[in-house]
């Protein structure tokens, strides 16, 4: 590939969510002048939330975008270089590590991976066709557009239940389409959903087809997996809430991943199977997935990287 531009740093951090920014704050304060490559969604998943009410230090809650902007400012205050770049390829076979973003090359002595996770989709053709035109994976981002309309939420976990409740703030009717006859989400969330009169549960059902025209989605056909019957729900929006996938495709050939494709780190540390490569935040965590735990492991990664660099 024709490289136009190359830059070397002692530490490069991939990702700009709570893990990435916290790693940057700690690495910068350790005089490592780190660089963050933000990824395509600067600020990460919290920028698609509204109010964050469980991040300590903000007793009245804080807007997700505002929280990420404050983390960014804190990282900048200690000489972090932040580049809006999407990494397209990495070469971790020798040091310095090589990180490519299109025709730009970055090299680093230590690498901290904080690339997070992304919402999963069903993967059916009609869903892809109407993505952004009726199909969404973020009720808090897009719910407002469906004011007074009917929508469906797909999934039976806490995310689906929470999104369904939230959507009743705008929508006339909310269907929750779940493939089984029992929710996975917590009892408290289930109760809230089951007693909400605007919500109807469509049990034992999967999406047969997202229907629409040039203007976008116009209806949704679901299929009962037990009876085989199909039904049109009359919804103009579909919110998919079936979990997340870690953003690890760049590392699939080099780093050890677990069966769900999360990066495996050494117990009690952020070390990966490659010396000098550390991982933190949701890309390593299928269990807690919280902003505060991501920030915590981001701090660990910076300390691990600093100690490792000192030993070299
Ligand atoms: P979960 O993995 O908990 O749930 C995913 C849901 O999607 C399941 O009901 C699953 O069905 C369904 N599903 C998965 N794949 C498909 C598919 N291909 N087609 C149809 N349905 C599918 O993910 P969540 O994002 O809901 O939650 C993740 C974690 O985050 C959990 O630990 C949750 O408790 C937590 N969380 C907590 C919140 C809170 O406390 N306020 C809010 C949101 C999340 P099945 O049940 O049949 O497997």
Short mmCIF file of C-alpha atoms and ligand atoms in Angstrom, two decimals:
data_model
loop_
_atom_site.label_atom_id
_atom_site.label_comp_id
_atom_site.label_asym_id
_atom_site.label_seq_id
_atom_site.Cartn_x
_atom_site.Cartn_y
_atom_site.Cartn_z
CA UNK A 1 0.00 0.00 0.00
CA UNK A 2 1.22 3.55 -0.72
CA UNK A 3 1.89 5.19 2.63
CA UNK A 4 1.58 8.99 2.53
CA UNK A 5 2.34 9.84 6.09
CA UNK A 6 3.85 8.14 9.16
CA UNK A 7 4.01 9.00 12.83
CA UNK A 8 5.67 7.31 15.81
CA UNK A 9 4.46 7.34 19.42
CA UNK A 10 5.51 5.51 22.56
CA UNK A 11 1.88 4.62 23.25
CA UNK A 12 -1.05 4.53 20.88
CA UNK A 13 -4.57 3.97 22.15
CA UNK A 14 -7.25 2.66 19.80
CA UNK A 15 -10.70 3.89 20.76
CA UNK A 16 -12.23 6.94 22.40
CA UNK A 17 -14.77 5.60 24.88
CA UNK A 18 -14.34 5.73 28.67
CA UNK A 19 -11.56 3.08 28.49
CA UNK A 20 -9.58 4.90 25.78
CA UNK A 21 -9.80 8.35 27.35
CA UNK A 22 -8.95 7.08 30.82
CA UNK A 23 -5.94 5.20 29.45
CA UNK A 24 -4.87 8.44 27.75
CA UNK A 25 -5.24 10.53 30.90
CA UNK A 26 -3.05 8.10 32.87
CA UNK A 27 -0.49 7.58 30.10
CA UNK A 28 -0.22 11.33 29.51
CA UNK A 29 0.28 12.02 33.20
CA UNK A 30 3.07 9.43 33.13
CA UNK A 31 4.78 11.60 30.47
CA UNK A 32 4.22 9.14 27.64
CA UNK A 33 2.52 11.71 25.30
CA UNK A 34 0.03 9.16 24.03
CA UNK A 35 -2.01 9.33 20.88
CA UNK A 36 -5.64 8.29 20.58
CA UNK A 37 -7.01 7.10 17.27
CA UNK A 38 -10.70 7.69 17.90
CA UNK A 39 -12.40 5.19 15.59
CA UNK A 40 -15.44 6.08 13.51
CA UNK A 41 -17.66 6.91 16.48
CA UNK A 42 -15.70 9.41 18.52
CA UNK A 43 -16.70 9.15 22.17
CA UNK A 44 -17.99 5.62 21.71
CA UNK A 45 -21.28 4.09 22.73
CA UNK A 46 -22.10 6.67 25.41
CA UNK A 47 -22.57 9.29 22.70
CA UNK A 48 -25.70 7.37 21.69
CA UNK A 49 -27.20 7.55 25.19
CA UNK A 50 -29.04 10.42 26.76
CA UNK A 51 -28.69 10.63 30.51
CA UNK A 52 -25.97 8.70 32.36
CA UNK A 53 -27.10 8.36 35.96
CA UNK A 54 -24.68 5.79 37.34
CA UNK A 55 -21.27 7.35 36.70
CA UNK A 56 -19.94 8.36 40.13
CA UNK A 57 -19.28 12.04 40.62
CA UNK A 58 -22.39 13.24 38.81
CA UNK A 59 -25.17 13.03 41.42
CA UNK A 60 -27.68 14.74 39.13
CA UNK A 61 -26.72 12.60 36.12
CA UNK A 62 -24.87 13.79 33.03
CA UNK A 63 -25.61 13.70 29.31
CA UNK A 64 -23.60 10.94 27.60
CA UNK A 65 -22.12 13.30 25.00
CA UNK A 66 -21.19 15.81 27.67
CA UNK A 67 -19.47 13.12 29.77
CA UNK A 68 -17.38 12.01 26.79
CA UNK A 69 -16.55 15.57 25.86
CA UNK A 70 -15.30 16.19 29.41
CA UNK A 71 -13.16 13.04 29.30
CA UNK A 72 -11.72 14.23 25.99
CA UNK A 73 -10.88 17.66 27.43
CA UNK A 74 -9.21 16.03 30.41
CA UNK A 75 -7.08 13.87 28.09
CA UNK A 76 -6.17 16.94 25.99
CA UNK A 77 -5.18 18.90 29.08
CA UNK A 78 -2.30 16.45 29.63
CA UNK A 79 -0.98 16.48 26.08
CA UNK A 80 -2.79 13.64 24.47
CA UNK A 81 -2.84 13.82 20.71
CA UNK A 82 -6.26 12.88 19.38
CA UNK A 83 -6.77 11.94 15.76
CA UNK A 84 -10.09 11.18 14.17
CA UNK A 85 -9.10 8.03 12.35
CA UNK A 86 -10.55 4.62 11.65
CA UNK A 87 -7.95 1.89 11.78
CA UNK A 88 -8.06 -0.37 8.75
CA UNK A 89 -5.21 -2.78 9.50
CA UNK A 90 -2.66 -3.59 12.20
CA UNK A 91 0.64 -5.44 12.14
CA UNK A 92 1.57 -6.67 15.61
CA UNK A 93 4.17 -9.19 14.42
CA UNK A 94 7.14 -7.00 15.39
CA UNK A 95 7.91 -3.80 17.26
CA UNK A 96 7.26 -1.01 16.75
CA UNK A 97 3.69 -2.08 16.07
CA UNK A 98 2.19 -0.79 12.85
CA UNK A 99 -1.28 0.70 12.70
CA UNK A 100 -2.76 1.73 9.38
CA UNK A 101 -5.63 4.08 8.70
CA UNK A 102 -6.07 4.19 4.95
CA UNK A 103 -2.78 5.54 3.57
CA UNK A 104 -1.58 6.77 6.96
CA UNK A 105 0.80 4.73 9.09
CA UNK A 106 1.22 5.06 12.84
CA UNK A 107 3.85 3.16 14.77
CA UNK A 108 4.07 2.62 18.52
CA UNK A 109 6.19 0.85 21.12
CA UNK A 110 3.15 -0.10 23.19
CA UNK A 111 -0.45 -0.45 22.05
CA UNK A 112 -3.62 -0.14 24.11
CA UNK A 113 -6.74 -1.55 22.49
CA UNK A 114 -9.99 0.03 23.67
CA UNK A 115 -12.14 -0.47 20.58
CA UNK A 116 -15.29 -1.39 22.49
CA UNK A 117 -18.31 -3.24 21.21
CA UNK A 118 -21.05 -2.57 18.68
CA UNK A 119 -24.74 -3.36 18.61
CA UNK A 120 -25.67 -6.59 16.86
CA UNK A 121 -28.21 -6.86 14.06
CA UNK A 122 -30.28 -9.84 12.94
CA UNK A 123 -28.48 -10.08 9.62
CA UNK A 124 -31.51 -10.49 7.35
CA UNK A 125 -31.54 -8.74 4.00
CA UNK A 126 -34.61 -6.53 4.49
CA UNK A 127 -33.18 -5.32 7.81
CA UNK A 128 -29.99 -4.17 6.12
CA UNK A 129 -32.00 -2.49 3.38
CA UNK A 130 -33.90 -0.27 5.82
CA UNK A 131 -31.07 0.46 8.26
CA UNK A 132 -31.30 4.14 9.12
CA UNK A 133 -34.71 4.32 7.38
CA UNK A 134 -36.81 2.57 9.97
CA UNK A 135 -34.32 0.07 11.37
CA UNK A 136 -32.16 1.22 14.28
CA UNK A 137 -30.19 -0.27 17.16
CA UNK A 138 -30.51 2.76 19.43
CA UNK A 139 -33.85 3.89 20.83
CA UNK A 140 -32.29 6.79 22.69
CA UNK A 141 -30.78 8.08 19.43
CA UNK A 142 -33.73 7.58 17.11
CA UNK A 143 -36.85 7.12 19.24
CA UNK A 144 -37.82 10.75 18.87
CA UNK A 145 -38.38 10.31 15.12
CA UNK A 146 -41.23 7.89 15.83
CA UNK A 147 -43.38 10.26 17.86
CA UNK A 148 -47.02 9.12 17.71
CA UNK A 149 -46.16 6.04 15.65
CA UNK A 150 -46.02 2.30 16.23
CA UNK A 151 -42.63 0.62 16.64
CA UNK A 152 -41.24 -2.80 17.49
CA UNK A 153 -38.30 -3.74 19.70
CA UNK A 154 -36.55 -7.03 18.99
CA UNK A 155 -35.02 -9.02 21.86
CA UNK A 156 -35.82 -10.21 25.36
CA UNK A 157 -32.88 -8.97 27.43
CA UNK A 158 -32.57 -5.88 29.63
CA UNK A 159 -31.64 -3.72 26.64
CA UNK A 160 -34.82 -4.62 24.77
CA UNK A 161 -36.97 -4.11 27.86
CA UNK A 162 -35.35 -0.79 28.69
CA UNK A 163 -35.69 0.46 25.12
CA UNK A 164 -39.34 -0.61 24.99
CA UNK A 165 -40.12 1.35 28.16
CA UNK A 166 -38.23 4.35 26.89
CA UNK A 167 -40.01 4.32 23.53
CA UNK A 168 -43.43 4.55 25.19
CA UNK A 169 -42.46 8.17 25.95
CA UNK A 170 -42.92 8.94 22.26
CA UNK A 171 -44.72 6.13 20.54
CA UNK A 172 -48.37 5.26 20.37
CA UNK A 173 -47.71 1.53 20.62
CA UNK A 174 -44.58 -0.56 21.22
CA UNK A 175 -44.35 -4.25 20.38
CA UNK A 176 -41.62 -6.37 21.95
CA UNK A 177 -40.87 -9.27 19.63
CA UNK A 178 -39.06 -12.11 21.41
CA UNK A 179 -38.08 -15.48 20.01
CA UNK A 180 -39.02 -17.41 23.16
CA UNK A 181 -41.90 -17.38 25.66
CA UNK A 182 -39.79 -16.05 28.52
CA UNK A 183 -37.65 -12.94 28.92
CA UNK A 184 -33.96 -13.00 29.71
CA UNK A 185 -34.05 -9.53 31.30
CA UNK A 186 -34.28 -8.84 35.03
CA UNK A 187 -37.53 -9.34 36.99
CA UNK A 188 -37.81 -5.62 37.75
CA UNK A 189 -37.54 -4.63 34.09
CA UNK A 190 -40.01 -7.36 33.08
CA UNK A 191 -42.58 -6.10 35.56
CA UNK A 192 -42.24 -2.57 34.32
CA UNK A 193 -42.76 -3.67 30.72
CA UNK A 194 -45.60 -6.10 31.42
CA UNK A 195 -47.68 -3.51 33.25
CA UNK A 196 -47.15 -0.77 30.64
CA UNK A 197 -50.38 -0.53 28.65
CA UNK A 198 -48.66 0.84 25.57
CA UNK A 199 -46.52 -2.29 25.26
CA UNK A 200 -47.64 -5.54 23.66
CA UNK A 201 -45.41 -8.62 23.84
CA UNK A 202 -45.20 -10.80 20.74
CA UNK A 203 -43.91 -14.08 22.18
CA UNK A 204 -42.21 -16.93 20.30
CA UNK A 205 -41.71 -14.79 17.25
CA UNK A 206 -38.97 -13.78 14.86
CA UNK A 207 -38.76 -11.19 12.11
CA UNK A 208 -39.89 -12.55 8.79
CA UNK A 209 -39.47 -9.37 6.79
CA UNK A 210 -39.06 -5.64 7.13
CA UNK A 211 -41.46 -4.13 4.60
CA UNK A 212 -41.04 -0.73 3.04
CA UNK A 213 -40.71 1.45 -0.03
CA UNK A 214 -38.50 4.32 -1.19
CA UNK A 215 -39.56 6.42 1.79
CA UNK A 216 -38.39 3.76 4.27
CA UNK A 217 -39.92 1.06 6.44
CA UNK A 218 -43.72 0.90 6.36
CA UNK A 219 -44.54 -2.38 8.12
CA UNK A 220 -43.09 -5.42 9.83
CA UNK A 221 -44.00 -9.06 9.30
CA UNK A 222 -43.28 -11.41 12.19
CA UNK A 223 -43.54 -15.16 12.30
CA UNK A 224 -44.54 -17.32 15.23
CA UNK A 225 -41.92 -20.06 15.53
CA UNK A 226 -44.37 -22.51 17.12
CA UNK A 227 -47.40 -22.12 14.86
CA UNK A 228 -45.65 -20.86 11.73
CA UNK A 229 -48.27 -18.10 11.44
CA UNK A 230 -47.23 -14.68 10.24
CA UNK A 231 -48.62 -11.33 11.32
CA UNK A 232 -48.20 -7.70 10.24
CA UNK A 233 -47.58 -5.36 13.16
CA UNK A 234 -48.14 -2.06 11.34
CA UNK A 235 -44.94 -0.55 12.72
CA UNK A 236 -42.81 2.04 10.94
CA UNK A 237 -39.81 1.53 13.18
CA UNK A 238 -37.83 -1.51 14.34
CA UNK A 239 -35.30 -1.30 17.16
CA UNK A 240 -32.93 -4.25 17.32
CA UNK A 241 -31.71 -4.96 20.88
CA UNK A 242 -30.15 -8.41 20.71
CA UNK A 243 -26.81 -7.74 22.35
CA UNK A 244 -23.37 -6.58 21.28
CA UNK A 245 -20.33 -7.83 19.40
CA UNK A 246 -16.79 -6.80 20.41
CA UNK A 247 -14.88 -4.80 17.81
CA UNK A 248 -12.04 -7.28 17.33
CA UNK A 249 -12.06 -8.13 13.62
CA UNK A 250 -8.73 -6.28 13.17
CA UNK A 251 -7.06 -8.59 15.68
CA UNK A 252 -8.67 -11.93 14.84
CA UNK A 253 -5.47 -13.36 13.36
CA UNK A 254 -3.06 -12.20 16.05
CA UNK A 255 -4.68 -11.84 19.44
CA UNK A 256 -6.23 -14.59 21.51
CA UNK A 257 -10.01 -14.13 21.55
CA UNK A 258 -12.56 -16.04 23.62
CA UNK A 259 -15.49 -17.98 22.14
CA UNK A 260 -17.56 -14.78 21.94
CA UNK A 261 -14.64 -12.98 20.20
CA UNK A 262 -13.67 -10.78 23.15
CA UNK A 263 -9.94 -10.19 23.66
CA UNK A 264 -8.52 -12.45 26.35
CA UNK A 265 -6.35 -10.70 28.93
CA UNK A 266 -4.19 -12.19 31.64
CA UNK A 267 -6.12 -12.49 34.88
CA UNK A 268 -5.85 -9.33 37.00
CA UNK A 269 -4.09 -7.41 34.23
CA UNK A 270 -4.71 -5.96 30.78
CA UNK A 271 -1.91 -7.91 29.08
CA UNK A 272 -2.83 -9.76 25.91
CA UNK A 273 -0.93 -12.69 24.39
CA UNK A 274 1.36 -10.23 22.58
CA UNK A 275 4.03 -8.53 24.64
CA UNK A 276 3.41 -4.78 24.62
CA UNK A 277 -0.23 -5.01 23.55
CA UNK A 278 -2.82 -4.26 26.23
CA UNK A 279 -6.62 -4.36 26.05
CA UNK A 280 -9.28 -2.69 28.17
CA UNK A 281 -12.96 -1.75 28.27
CA UNK A 282 -15.85 -3.48 26.54
CA UNK A 283 -13.60 -5.17 23.97
CA UNK A 284 -12.44 -7.45 26.81
CA UNK A 285 -15.64 -7.54 28.85
CA UNK A 286 -18.84 -9.42 28.07
CA UNK A 287 -19.94 -9.37 31.69
CA UNK A 288 -20.03 -5.89 33.24
CA UNK A 289 -20.03 -3.59 30.19
CA UNK A 290 -20.28 -0.37 32.21
CA UNK A 291 -18.68 3.03 31.60
CA UNK A 292 -17.08 2.96 35.02
CA UNK A 293 -15.62 -0.54 34.64
CA UNK A 294 -14.30 0.44 31.20
CA UNK A 295 -12.68 3.52 32.71
CA UNK A 296 -11.20 1.37 35.48
CA UNK A 297 -9.58 -1.08 33.10
CA UNK A 298 -8.42 1.84 30.91
CA UNK A 299 -6.47 3.09 33.92
CA UNK A 300 -5.04 -0.41 34.44
CA UNK A 301 -3.94 -0.61 30.79
CA UNK A 302 -2.04 2.69 31.01
CA UNK A 303 -0.27 1.59 34.20
CA UNK A 304 0.53 -1.82 32.67
CA UNK A 305 1.88 -0.14 29.51
CA UNK A 306 3.95 2.35 31.48
CA UNK A 307 5.55 -0.39 33.60
CA UNK A 308 6.16 -2.54 30.56
CA UNK A 309 7.84 0.35 28.70
CA UNK A 310 10.02 1.08 31.73
CA UNK A 311 11.23 -2.54 31.71
CA UNK A 312 12.21 -2.44 28.03
P1 LIG B 1 -28.62 -10.03 26.28
O1 LIG B 1 -27.60 -10.91 25.70
O2 LIG B 1 -28.90 -10.05 27.73
O3 LIG B 1 -30.03 -10.30 25.56
C1 LIG B 1 -30.11 -10.42 24.18
C2 LIG B 1 -31.54 -10.80 23.82
O4 LIG B 1 -31.64 -10.84 22.41
C3 LIG B 1 -31.95 -12.16 24.37
O5 LIG B 1 -33.28 -12.11 24.83
C4 LIG B 1 -31.83 -13.05 23.12
O6 LIG B 1 -32.78 -14.08 23.10
C5 LIG B 1 -32.13 -12.09 22.00
N1 LIG B 1 -31.44 -12.47 20.77
C6 LIG B 1 -30.12 -12.69 20.58
N2 LIG B 1 -29.86 -12.98 19.31
C7 LIG B 1 -31.04 -12.97 18.67
C8 LIG B 1 -31.43 -13.22 17.33
N3 LIG B 1 -30.53 -13.51 16.37
N4 LIG B 1 -32.74 -13.12 17.01
C9 LIG B 1 -33.65 -12.80 17.96
N5 LIG B 1 -33.36 -12.57 19.25
C10 LIG B 1 -32.05 -12.65 19.60
O7 LIG B 1 -28.22 -8.56 25.77
P2 LIG B 1 -28.65 -7.14 26.33
O8 LIG B 1 -28.03 -6.16 25.40
O9 LIG B 1 -30.10 -7.05 26.55
O10 LIG B 1 -27.93 -7.02 27.74
C11 LIG B 1 -26.54 -7.25 27.86
C12 LIG B 1 -26.11 -7.08 29.31
O11 LIG B 1 -26.27 -5.72 29.73
C13 LIG B 1 -26.94 -7.92 30.29
O12 LIG B 1 -26.09 -8.37 31.29
C14 LIG B 1 -27.94 -6.93 30.81
O13 LIG B 1 -28.43 -7.29 32.08
C15 LIG B 1 -27.14 -5.63 30.84
N6 LIG B 1 -28.02 -4.47 30.73
C16 LIG B 1 -28.48 -3.90 31.86
C17 LIG B 1 -29.33 -2.82 31.82
C18 LIG B 1 -29.80 -2.25 33.10
O14 LIG B 1 -29.57 -2.82 34.13
N7 LIG B 1 -30.47 -1.12 33.10
C19 LIG B 1 -29.78 -2.23 30.55
C20 LIG B 1 -29.26 -2.92 29.41
C21 LIG B 1 -28.41 -3.99 29.52
P3 LIG B 1 -32.70 -15.32 24.11
O15 LIG B 1 -33.17 -14.79 25.43
O16 LIG B 1 -33.60 -16.31 23.50
O17 LIG B 1 -31.26 -15.74 24.12
#
